[in-house]
Amino acid sequence: MTETTQTRTMPPGGGAPRSPEYRLSLGALQGLRQDLLQDAFAYRPLPKTATDGPLTRRLRGRLREYAAYAPHAVVTAAALLALWGGSVASGTSDGPLAWLSGLVCAVPVLITLVRPVGAFWMSMAATPVMAALGSSWSDWPWLPGAFICHLSVLVFVAIRTRPRTAAWMWAVTALYGFLAETGFSGGHYSTNSAPMLVLSALALLAVSVWHIRRQARQEVTAQQTVTAHERSRRTLLEERTTIARELHDVVAHHMSVVAIQAEAAPYRVENPPEELERAFATIRENAVAALTELRRVLGVVRAEDYEAPDAPQPTLADLDTLLANVREAGLTVGKAVTGAVRELPPGVELSAYRIVQEALSNTLRHAPGATARVEVSYVLGGLGLRVVNGPIPQGSLVKPSPGAGHGITGMRERVTMLNGEMTTGPTDEGGYEVAVFLPVTAGPSEGDA
């Protein structure tokens, strides 16, 4: 047996509970008040339109500046049409009365430029005024000028507000048409409420669809921006984690050497002082503690399925093996080494190798069939790298494959870690170039050189 409990909302002052229908009606009236009554005549000037669209982008000079006022020109054209409809087509007599009728129809359209919601109420008020001024009884309750005026105002206000406001304006228009036909028709057999309601419904529906589509496009653009930012951030973290894993072996090797030398140093001196033994013991304890903390931190950033490599980390001495593997993959690559070849710090050697490896991998993905060249320059202040590839040959059957953007990010992170400099970009020949400089602190041997 299932028991259903219905919760009823009690009014603030007590009394009988309010039904859902009552709450729905109250909410509808509140929506009407917010959309059409609250601050109806607030000053809201029509802003200039953007000039970066597909059509306005092609304009030059003052034409592009004038294109920003295209919405104002459309409203003005509609106002002139309403002026003609009110003074000529509505059947008013010639002279001042005709101009007055035209102004009554044109002013609400122009008011949409500064007070859109107020222009709707002015258009509603202009409709019976035109019915009283006009002498044509074949169009009731909207004479031609009032018809053009009210339909234009509905469209312009709907464009400047939101779909719910458009629905309320159409409902008020339908209510006026119903009252005018039933209570004030006075024996008129021809009415145009149905054409007004049908045309306005189609126009407002099109504007509402445009609003919804634009809002959906903005939400999608914002979501894509957030997604791209998160993807870039995740890529950056992944590359930093990879660098930390690879540098673990280098740092761990140096810390192990420090610990071993600190332990063996007292035995190399005959009768070492007690202070010296304590100092070396402290050095060894600190080195072992640092090595333990390093492994603990690496365990946090290391993935569960990560396996430490059995072989030592590669250096520039392994560059020929890398180039041989790339040539087997179908890339024609050359190598040039300038300067005095010497041993560099392990972190620099590893980063230089990875940068060349990633640059050649990008060439294989993005420029299949192109040729590449690797230049390694040993200079006094550090190491220079340049990897450049040519354009994709014409008629190539292999198409470039899109990447995730990890390559450039990883290279830049390695260069930033070593306080180096990196530039990337297309070449004049249609290829791509990666240029890197990694500074190296001058040691004793480098200073002698």
Tab-separated table of C-alpha atoms in Angstrom:
chain	number	residue	atom	x	y	z
A	1	MET	CA	0.000	0.000	0.000
A	2	THR	CA	1.473	3.343	-1.043
A	3	GLU	CA	0.555	6.546	0.707
A	4	THR	CA	1.017	9.848	-1.119
A	5	THR	CA	1.414	13.014	0.890
A	6	GLN	CA	0.653	16.332	-0.814
A	7	THR	CA	2.341	19.392	0.567
A	8	ARG	CA	0.446	22.645	0.358
A	9	THR	CA	1.951	26.059	0.676
A	10	MET	CA	0.530	28.202	3.454
A	11	PRO	CA	0.140	31.919	2.776
A	12	PRO	CA	2.354	34.250	4.832
A	13	GLY	CA	-0.588	35.610	6.825
A	14	GLY	CA	-2.118	32.219	7.503
A	15	GLY	CA	-5.527	31.116	6.252
A	16	ALA	CA	-6.398	28.487	3.678
A	17	PRO	CA	-3.562	26.810	1.739
A	18	ARG	CA	-2.911	28.008	-1.802
A	19	SER	CA	-3.377	25.639	-4.711
A	20	PRO	CA	-0.749	25.002	-7.410
A	21	GLU	CA	-2.943	26.802	-9.925
A	22	TYR	CA	-2.959	29.884	-7.738
A	23	ARG	CA	0.827	29.809	-7.375
A	24	LEU	CA	1.200	29.363	-11.142
A	25	SER	CA	-1.057	32.342	-11.810
A	26	LEU	CA	0.793	34.427	-9.250
A	27	GLY	CA	4.103	33.535	-10.847
A	28	ALA	CA	2.778	34.472	-14.264
A	29	LEU	CA	1.617	37.857	-13.012
A	30	GLN	CA	4.981	38.453	-11.397
A	31	GLY	CA	6.666	37.620	-14.706
A	32	LEU	CA	4.382	40.065	-16.482
A	33	ARG	CA	5.222	42.760	-13.958
A	34	GLN	CA	8.974	42.152	-14.249
A	35	ASP	CA	9.022	42.069	-18.051
A	36	LEU	CA	6.537	44.762	-19.084
A	37	LEU	CA	5.723	46.929	-16.054
A	38	GLN	CA	8.802	47.244	-13.874
A	39	ASP	CA	11.074	50.029	-15.201
A	40	ALA	CA	9.152	50.008	-18.468
A	41	PHE	CA	10.480	53.412	-19.512
A	42	ALA	CA	14.059	52.851	-18.322
A	43	TYR	CA	16.733	54.369	-20.556
A	44	ARG	CA	18.353	51.552	-22.530
A	45	PRO	CA	20.052	52.926	-25.652
A	46	LEU	CA	20.608	50.558	-28.542
A	47	PRO	CA	24.355	49.772	-28.684
A	48	LYS	CA	26.360	49.744	-31.876
A	49	THR	CA	26.792	46.393	-33.525
A	50	ALA	CA	30.150	44.638	-33.791
A	51	THR	CA	32.108	45.137	-36.990
A	52	ASP	CA	34.020	41.864	-36.932
A	53	GLY	CA	31.395	39.808	-38.756
A	54	PRO	CA	31.962	37.973	-42.037
A	55	LEU	CA	30.468	40.851	-44.069
A	56	THR	CA	31.541	43.944	-42.120
A	57	ARG	CA	35.085	42.606	-41.880
A	58	ARG	CA	35.493	43.178	-45.589
A	59	LEU	CA	34.591	46.855	-45.373
A	60	ARG	CA	37.286	49.516	-45.134
A	61	GLY	CA	37.531	52.986	-43.653
A	62	ARG	CA	34.387	54.906	-42.854
A	63	LEU	CA	32.135	52.261	-44.361
A	64	ARG	CA	33.131	49.923	-41.558
A	65	GLU	CA	32.426	52.639	-38.988
A	66	TYR	CA	29.017	53.312	-40.507
A	67	ALA	CA	28.239	49.581	-40.480
A	68	ALA	CA	28.155	49.730	-36.683
A	69	TYR	CA	24.970	51.801	-36.967
A	70	ALA	CA	23.154	49.283	-39.182
A	71	PRO	CA	20.537	48.436	-36.485
A	72	HIS	CA	19.767	52.133	-36.033
A	73	ALA	CA	19.293	52.474	-39.795
A	74	VAL	CA	16.868	49.529	-39.855
A	75	VAL	CA	14.787	51.026	-37.043
A	76	THR	CA	14.748	54.402	-38.805
A	77	ALA	CA	13.612	52.771	-42.058
A	78	ALA	CA	10.780	51.013	-40.217
A	79	ALA	CA	9.788	54.321	-38.621
A	80	LEU	CA	9.621	55.985	-42.048
A	81	LEU	CA	7.470	53.134	-43.317
A	82	ALA	CA	5.153	53.553	-40.325
A	83	LEU	CA	5.064	57.302	-41.001
A	84	TRP	CA	3.939	56.642	-44.567
A	85	GLY	CA	1.374	54.080	-43.408
A	86	GLY	CA	-0.054	56.437	-40.823
A	87	SER	CA	-0.266	59.511	-43.059
A	88	VAL	CA	-1.218	57.955	-46.417
A	89	ALA	CA	-2.476	54.383	-46.173
A	90	SER	CA	-4.616	54.821	-43.054
A	91	GLY	CA	-7.254	56.936	-44.809
A	92	THR	CA	-6.707	60.125	-42.818
A	93	SER	CA	-7.382	63.436	-44.499
A	94	ASP	CA	-4.604	65.527	-45.951
A	95	GLY	CA	-2.860	68.264	-44.026
A	96	PRO	CA	-1.846	68.450	-40.380
A	97	LEU	CA	-4.056	65.521	-39.382
A	98	ALA	CA	-2.279	63.235	-41.813
A	99	TRP	CA	1.129	64.247	-40.466
A	100	LEU	CA	-0.119	63.821	-36.913
A	101	SER	CA	-1.288	60.304	-37.713
A	102	GLY	CA	2.063	59.511	-39.278
A	103	LEU	CA	3.938	60.790	-36.239
A	104	VAL	CA	1.721	58.751	-33.919
A	105	CYS	CA	2.790	55.623	-35.805
A	106	ALA	CA	6.473	56.549	-36.268
A	107	VAL	CA	7.363	57.727	-32.746
A	108	PRO	CA	6.888	54.344	-30.983
A	109	VAL	CA	9.186	52.709	-33.534
A	110	LEU	CA	11.889	55.337	-32.925
A	111	ILE	CA	11.468	55.030	-29.152
A	112	THR	CA	12.656	51.401	-29.377
A	113	LEU	CA	16.154	52.866	-29.824
A	114	VAL	CA	16.227	54.144	-26.228
A	115	ARG	CA	13.258	52.716	-24.261
A	116	PRO	CA	12.208	49.385	-25.797
A	117	VAL	CA	9.552	48.239	-23.298
A	118	GLY	CA	8.065	51.730	-23.087
A	119	ALA	CA	7.840	51.764	-26.893
A	120	PHE	CA	5.579	48.697	-26.722
A	121	TRP	CA	3.094	50.474	-24.477
A	122	MET	CA	3.261	53.566	-26.680
A	123	SER	CA	2.460	51.368	-29.669
A	124	MET	CA	-0.495	49.851	-27.822
A	125	ALA	CA	-1.740	53.365	-27.017
A	126	ALA	CA	-1.201	54.514	-30.609
A	127	THR	CA	-3.505	51.783	-31.960
A	128	PRO	CA	-6.823	53.198	-30.594
A	129	VAL	CA	-5.643	56.737	-31.322
A	130	MET	CA	-5.149	55.806	-34.972
A	131	ALA	CA	-8.543	54.099	-34.996
A	132	ALA	CA	-10.110	57.384	-33.855
A	133	LEU	CA	-8.125	59.561	-36.295
A	134	GLY	CA	-8.527	57.356	-39.358
A	135	SER	CA	-11.504	57.277	-41.686
A	136	SER	CA	-10.954	53.772	-43.015
A	137	TRP	CA	-13.299	51.253	-41.371
A	138	SER	CA	-12.205	48.267	-43.412
A	139	ASP	CA	-9.211	47.520	-41.109
A	140	TRP	CA	-10.145	47.045	-37.494
A	141	PRO	CA	-8.647	47.364	-34.920
A	142	TRP	CA	-5.252	48.016	-36.593
A	143	LEU	CA	-5.211	50.557	-39.368
A	144	PRO	CA	-2.303	50.177	-41.845
A	145	GLY	CA	-0.063	52.650	-40.017
A	146	ALA	CA	-0.823	51.132	-36.613
A	147	PHE	CA	-0.352	47.647	-38.073
A	148	ILE	CA	3.134	48.474	-39.362
A	149	CYS	CA	4.011	50.329	-36.168
A	150	HIS	CA	2.931	47.614	-33.761
A	151	LEU	CA	4.444	44.744	-35.732
A	152	SER	CA	7.773	46.591	-36.018
A	153	VAL	CA	7.798	47.438	-32.323
A	154	LEU	CA	7.084	43.828	-31.373
A	155	VAL	CA	10.037	42.580	-33.428
A	156	PHE	CA	12.495	45.246	-32.268
A	157	VAL	CA	11.575	44.899	-28.587
A	158	ALA	CA	11.779	41.112	-28.790
A	159	ILE	CA	15.263	41.359	-30.288
A	160	ARG	CA	16.410	43.616	-27.472
A	161	THR	CA	14.808	41.660	-24.611
A	162	ARG	CA	14.243	37.922	-24.107
A	163	PRO	CA	11.786	35.271	-25.332
A	164	ARG	CA	9.577	35.522	-22.240
A	165	THR	CA	9.024	39.228	-22.854
A	166	ALA	CA	8.070	38.442	-26.450
A	167	ALA	CA	5.471	35.955	-25.200
A	168	TRP	CA	3.952	38.540	-22.845
A	169	MET	CA	3.778	41.178	-25.589
A	170	TRP	CA	2.002	38.756	-27.894
A	171	ALA	CA	-0.442	37.833	-25.126
A	172	VAL	CA	-1.248	41.512	-24.455
A	173	THR	CA	-1.701	42.087	-28.191
A	174	ALA	CA	-4.062	39.111	-28.451
A	175	LEU	CA	-6.053	40.370	-25.453
A	176	TYR	CA	-6.427	43.808	-27.026
A	177	GLY	CA	-7.514	42.304	-30.335
A	178	PHE	CA	-10.118	40.149	-28.573
A	179	LEU	CA	-11.525	43.091	-26.616
A	180	ALA	CA	-11.540	45.337	-29.680
A	181	GLU	CA	-13.435	42.802	-31.768
A	182	THR	CA	-15.983	41.786	-29.144
A	183	GLY	CA	-16.643	45.053	-27.358
A	184	PHE	CA	-15.766	47.892	-29.723
A	185	SER	CA	-16.209	46.534	-33.238
A	186	GLY	CA	-19.444	48.499	-33.653
A	187	GLY	CA	-20.709	46.473	-36.599
A	188	HIS	CA	-17.426	46.271	-38.512
A	189	TYR	CA	-17.402	43.099	-40.528
A	190	SER	CA	-13.724	43.165	-41.514
A	191	THR	CA	-11.129	42.747	-38.776
A	192	ASN	CA	-7.395	42.155	-38.996
A	193	SER	CA	-6.662	40.743	-35.545
A	194	ALA	CA	-6.021	37.298	-36.995
A	195	PRO	CA	-3.397	38.530	-39.530
A	196	MET	CA	-1.730	40.586	-36.795
A	197	LEU	CA	-1.572	37.655	-34.387
A	198	VAL	CA	-0.337	35.198	-37.010
A	199	LEU	CA	2.346	37.485	-38.428
A	200	SER	CA	3.496	38.635	-34.997
A	201	ALA	CA	3.578	35.042	-33.727
A	202	LEU	CA	5.781	33.954	-36.640
A	203	ALA	CA	8.072	36.969	-36.241
A	204	LEU	CA	8.382	36.585	-32.469
A	205	LEU	CA	8.955	32.855	-32.839
A	206	ALA	CA	11.818	33.505	-35.261
A	207	VAL	CA	13.330	36.077	-32.887
A	208	SER	CA	12.987	33.705	-29.919
A	209	VAL	CA	14.695	30.913	-31.838
A	210	TRP	CA	17.475	33.342	-32.699
A	211	HIS	CA	17.830	34.274	-29.018
A	212	ILE	CA	17.974	30.642	-27.919
A	213	ARG	CA	20.470	29.753	-30.623
A	214	ARG	CA	22.731	32.676	-29.732
A	215	GLN	CA	22.598	31.820	-26.039
A	216	ALA	CA	23.401	28.179	-26.801
A	217	ARG	CA	26.334	29.262	-28.961
A	218	GLN	CA	27.649	31.481	-26.161
A	219	GLU	CA	27.359	28.659	-23.649
A	220	VAL	CA	29.139	26.260	-25.991
A	221	THR	CA	31.902	28.808	-26.584
A	222	ALA	CA	32.319	29.366	-22.857
A	223	GLN	CA	32.387	25.618	-22.234
A	224	GLN	CA	34.944	25.113	-24.980
A	225	THR	CA	37.103	27.850	-23.481
A	226	VAL	CA	36.950	26.217	-20.050
A	227	THR	CA	37.662	22.809	-21.579
A	228	ALA	CA	40.647	24.141	-23.510
A	229	HIS	CA	41.987	25.805	-20.364
A	230	GLU	CA	41.586	22.614	-18.347
A	231	ARG	CA	43.175	20.570	-21.126
A	232	SER	CA	46.133	22.942	-21.270
A	233	ARG	CA	46.489	22.839	-17.508
A	234	ARG	CA	46.302	19.045	-17.459
A	235	THR	CA	48.857	18.831	-20.252
A	236	LEU	CA	51.176	21.106	-18.315
A	237	LEU	CA	50.879	18.985	-15.184
A	238	GLU	CA	51.429	15.782	-17.136
A	239	GLU	CA	54.584	17.150	-18.748
A	240	ARG	CA	55.939	18.349	-15.424
A	241	THR	CA	55.243	14.949	-13.924
A	242	THR	CA	57.081	13.269	-16.798
A	243	ILE	CA	60.067	15.566	-16.306
A	244	ALA	CA	60.082	14.810	-12.570
A	245	ARG	CA	60.080	11.076	-13.262
A	246	GLU	CA	62.927	11.296	-15.737
A	247	LEU	CA	65.061	13.547	-13.529
A	248	HIS	CA	64.621	11.201	-10.588
A	249	ASP	CA	67.415	8.935	-11.784
A	250	VAL	CA	69.756	11.884	-12.310
A	251	VAL	CA	69.111	13.449	-8.903
A	252	ALA	CA	69.088	10.103	-7.119
A	253	HIS	CA	72.476	9.232	-8.649
A	254	HIS	CA	74.070	12.450	-7.392
A	255	MET	CA	72.571	12.101	-3.913
A	256	SER	CA	73.775	8.499	-3.699
A	257	VAL	CA	77.287	9.584	-4.683
A	258	VAL	CA	77.235	12.258	-1.966
A	259	ALA	CA	76.157	9.725	0.651
A	260	ILE	CA	78.806	7.183	-0.366
A	261	GLN	CA	81.635	9.715	-0.498
A	262	ALA	CA	80.614	11.208	2.841
A	263	GLU	CA	80.738	7.733	4.395
A	264	ALA	CA	84.101	6.837	2.840
A	265	ALA	CA	85.851	10.200	3.345
A	266	PRO	CA	86.917	9.667	7.015
A	267	TYR	CA	88.712	6.425	6.119
A	268	ARG	CA	90.915	8.228	3.621
A	269	VAL	CA	92.477	10.408	6.319
A	270	GLU	CA	94.715	8.965	9.029
A	271	ASN	CA	93.401	9.777	12.494
A	272	PRO	CA	90.666	12.201	11.364
A	273	PRO	CA	89.389	14.682	13.963
A	274	GLU	CA	86.177	13.827	15.718
A	275	GLU	CA	84.528	17.005	14.415
A	276	LEU	CA	85.347	15.937	10.846
A	277	GLU	CA	83.797	12.489	11.373
A	278	ARG	CA	80.640	14.047	12.809
A	279	ALA	CA	80.447	16.469	9.887
A	280	PHE	CA	80.719	13.689	7.314
A	281	ALA	CA	78.199	11.593	9.240
A	282	THR	CA	75.775	14.512	9.188
A	283	ILE	CA	76.320	14.965	5.452
A	284	ARG	CA	75.598	11.293	4.838
A	285	GLU	CA	72.441	11.352	7.009
A	286	ASN	CA	71.132	14.436	5.206
A	287	ALA	CA	71.865	12.915	1.791
A	288	VAL	CA	70.064	9.678	2.687
A	289	ALA	CA	67.106	11.636	4.117
A	290	ALA	CA	66.904	13.803	0.999
A	291	LEU	CA	67.012	10.712	-1.200
A	292	THR	CA	64.195	9.131	0.830
A	293	GLU	CA	62.060	12.256	0.557
A	294	LEU	CA	62.740	12.444	-3.166
A	295	ARG	CA	61.494	8.900	-3.678
A	296	ARG	CA	58.436	9.611	-1.527
A	297	VAL	CA	57.528	12.713	-3.541
A	298	LEU	CA	58.075	10.865	-6.801
A	299	GLY	CA	55.731	8.135	-5.569
A	300	VAL	CA	52.992	10.747	-5.280
A	301	VAL	CA	53.324	12.065	-8.840
A	302	ARG	CA	54.017	8.691	-10.405
A	303	ALA	CA	51.098	6.871	-11.988
A	304	GLU	CA	50.065	3.481	-10.675
A	305	ASP	CA	51.028	1.746	-13.908
A	306	TYR	CA	54.366	3.555	-14.200
A	307	GLU	CA	57.453	1.350	-14.284
A	308	ALA	CA	60.891	2.787	-13.769
A	309	PRO	CA	63.127	2.322	-16.822
A	310	ASP	CA	65.803	-0.375	-16.576
A	311	ALA	CA	68.289	1.523	-18.757
A	312	PRO	CA	69.811	4.858	-17.724
A	313	GLN	CA	68.300	8.081	-19.012
A	314	PRO	CA	69.456	9.017	-22.527
A	315	THR	CA	71.992	11.763	-23.266
A	316	LEU	CA	73.271	13.513	-26.365
A	317	ALA	CA	75.632	10.579	-26.889
A	318	ASP	CA	72.542	8.542	-27.826
A	319	LEU	CA	71.436	11.071	-30.436
A	320	ASP	CA	72.737	8.990	-33.363
A	321	THR	CA	70.610	6.033	-32.245
A	322	LEU	CA	67.561	8.298	-32.110
A	323	LEU	CA	68.201	9.601	-35.619
A	324	ALA	CA	68.619	6.045	-36.917
A	325	ASN	CA	65.233	5.072	-35.474
A	326	VAL	CA	63.601	8.124	-37.008
A	327	ARG	CA	65.109	7.352	-40.409
A	328	GLU	CA	63.641	3.851	-40.215
A	329	ALA	CA	60.239	5.488	-39.639
A	330	GLY	CA	60.576	7.258	-42.995
A	331	LEU	CA	61.986	10.678	-42.054
A	332	THR	CA	65.040	11.945	-43.903
A	333	VAL	CA	67.037	13.776	-41.243
A	334	GLY	CA	70.534	15.204	-41.123
A	335	LYS	CA	72.746	16.171	-38.214
A	336	ALA	CA	75.330	18.918	-37.717
A	337	VAL	CA	77.465	19.465	-34.622
A	338	THR	CA	79.489	22.633	-34.080
A	339	GLY	CA	81.806	23.621	-31.247
A	340	ALA	CA	83.892	21.540	-28.884
A	341	VAL	CA	81.910	18.483	-27.836
A	342	ARG	CA	82.074	18.093	-24.056
A	343	GLU	CA	80.130	16.456	-21.265
A	344	LEU	CA	77.307	18.590	-19.899
A	345	PRO	CA	75.291	18.238	-16.664
A	346	PRO	CA	72.990	15.193	-16.790
A	347	GLY	CA	69.832	17.325	-16.591
A	348	VAL	CA	70.900	19.370	-19.601
A	349	GLU	CA	71.848	16.256	-21.573
A	350	LEU	CA	68.512	14.588	-20.834
A	351	SER	CA	66.450	17.683	-21.632
A	352	ALA	CA	68.335	18.283	-24.889
A	353	TYR	CA	67.757	14.690	-25.982
A	354	ARG	CA	64.023	14.868	-25.166
A	355	ILE	CA	63.624	18.182	-26.996
A	356	VAL	CA	65.185	16.797	-30.173
A	357	GLN	CA	63.113	13.614	-29.819
A	358	GLU	CA	59.848	15.535	-29.467
A	359	ALA	CA	60.661	17.921	-32.315
A	360	LEU	CA	61.327	15.012	-34.684
A	361	SER	CA	58.146	13.279	-33.522
A	362	ASN	CA	56.178	16.429	-34.347
A	363	THR	CA	57.768	16.441	-37.800
A	364	LEU	CA	56.638	12.860	-38.399
A	365	ARG	CA	53.075	13.707	-37.324
A	366	HIS	CA	52.549	17.130	-38.840
A	367	ALA	CA	54.859	17.072	-41.885
A	368	PRO	CA	54.952	13.497	-43.239
A	369	GLY	CA	57.404	13.110	-46.098
A	370	ALA	CA	59.332	16.291	-45.269
A	371	THR	CA	63.055	16.443	-44.573
A	372	ALA	CA	64.506	17.561	-41.249
A	373	ARG	CA	67.814	18.768	-39.889
A	374	VAL	CA	69.193	18.713	-36.341
A	375	GLU	CA	71.871	21.225	-35.348
A	376	VAL	CA	73.727	20.949	-32.029
A	377	SER	CA	75.988	23.839	-31.055
A	378	TYR	CA	78.383	23.662	-28.098
A	379	VAL	CA	79.115	27.243	-27.071
A	380	LEU	CA	80.886	28.751	-24.092
A	381	GLY	CA	77.732	29.648	-22.182
A	382	GLY	CA	75.651	26.566	-22.854
A	383	LEU	CA	74.115	24.420	-25.554
A	384	GLY	CA	72.189	25.460	-28.646
A	385	LEU	CA	69.685	23.233	-30.438
A	386	ARG	CA	67.876	23.796	-33.715
A	387	VAL	CA	65.480	21.349	-35.330
A	388	VAL	CA	63.969	22.487	-38.617
A	389	ASN	CA	61.881	20.633	-41.172
A	390	GLY	CA	60.879	21.489	-44.710
A	391	PRO	CA	57.374	21.734	-46.158
A	392	ILE	CA	55.180	18.748	-46.929
A	393	PRO	CA	55.985	17.587	-50.477
A	394	GLN	CA	53.228	18.062	-53.016
A	395	GLY	CA	51.280	14.960	-53.898
A	396	SER	CA	52.069	13.268	-50.587
A	397	LEU	CA	49.644	10.434	-49.871
A	398	VAL	CA	50.184	10.581	-46.112
A	399	LYS	CA	48.063	13.229	-44.436
A	400	PRO	CA	49.189	15.125	-41.311
A	401	SER	CA	47.738	13.837	-38.085
A	402	PRO	CA	46.454	16.316	-35.490
A	403	GLY	CA	48.206	16.402	-32.136
A	404	ALA	CA	47.099	17.206	-28.600
A	405	GLY	CA	49.596	20.023	-28.109
A	406	HIS	CA	51.701	18.123	-25.582
A	407	GLY	CA	54.912	18.366	-27.618
A	408	ILE	CA	55.478	22.111	-27.549
A	409	THR	CA	54.299	22.291	-23.934
A	410	GLY	CA	56.746	19.588	-22.843
A	411	MET	CA	59.674	21.212	-24.637
A	412	ARG	CA	58.867	24.603	-23.196
A	413	GLU	CA	58.632	23.187	-19.682
A	414	ARG	CA	62.062	21.585	-19.975
A	415	VAL	CA	63.573	24.806	-21.272
A	416	THR	CA	61.927	26.848	-18.511
A	417	MET	CA	63.222	24.441	-15.874
A	418	LEU	CA	66.798	25.121	-17.041
A	419	ASN	CA	66.251	28.903	-17.403
A	420	GLY	CA	66.755	28.630	-21.137
A	421	GLU	CA	65.140	30.235	-24.160
A	422	MET	CA	62.982	28.703	-26.855
A	423	THR	CA	61.424	29.998	-30.059
A	424	THR	CA	59.126	28.142	-32.417
A	425	GLY	CA	57.384	29.094	-35.612
A	426	PRO	CA	57.011	28.497	-39.345
A	427	THR	CA	59.916	29.155	-41.697
A	428	ASP	CA	59.917	31.158	-44.911
A	429	GLU	CA	60.149	27.942	-46.933
A	430	GLY	CA	56.909	26.605	-45.466
A	431	GLY	CA	58.408	24.334	-42.817
A	432	TYR	CA	58.704	24.632	-39.052
A	433	GLU	CA	61.584	25.479	-36.744
A	434	VAL	CA	62.364	24.859	-33.084
A	435	ALA	CA	65.328	26.789	-31.666
A	436	VAL	CA	66.490	26.286	-28.068
A	437	PHE	CA	69.343	27.586	-25.946
A	438	LEU	CA	70.132	25.865	-22.642
A	439	PRO	CA	72.555	27.814	-20.396
A	440	VAL	CA	75.277	25.878	-18.602
A	441	THR	CA	77.256	27.308	-15.688
A	442	ALA	CA	80.951	27.424	-16.579
A	443	GLY	CA	82.970	24.840	-14.655
A	444	PRO	CA	86.738	24.632	-14.229
A	445	SER	CA	87.316	22.745	-17.466
A	446	GLU	CA	84.992	25.054	-19.384
A	447	GLY	CA	86.746	28.115	-18.000
A	448	ASP	CA	90.107	26.751	-19.128
A	449	ALA	CA	88.680	26.096	-22.570
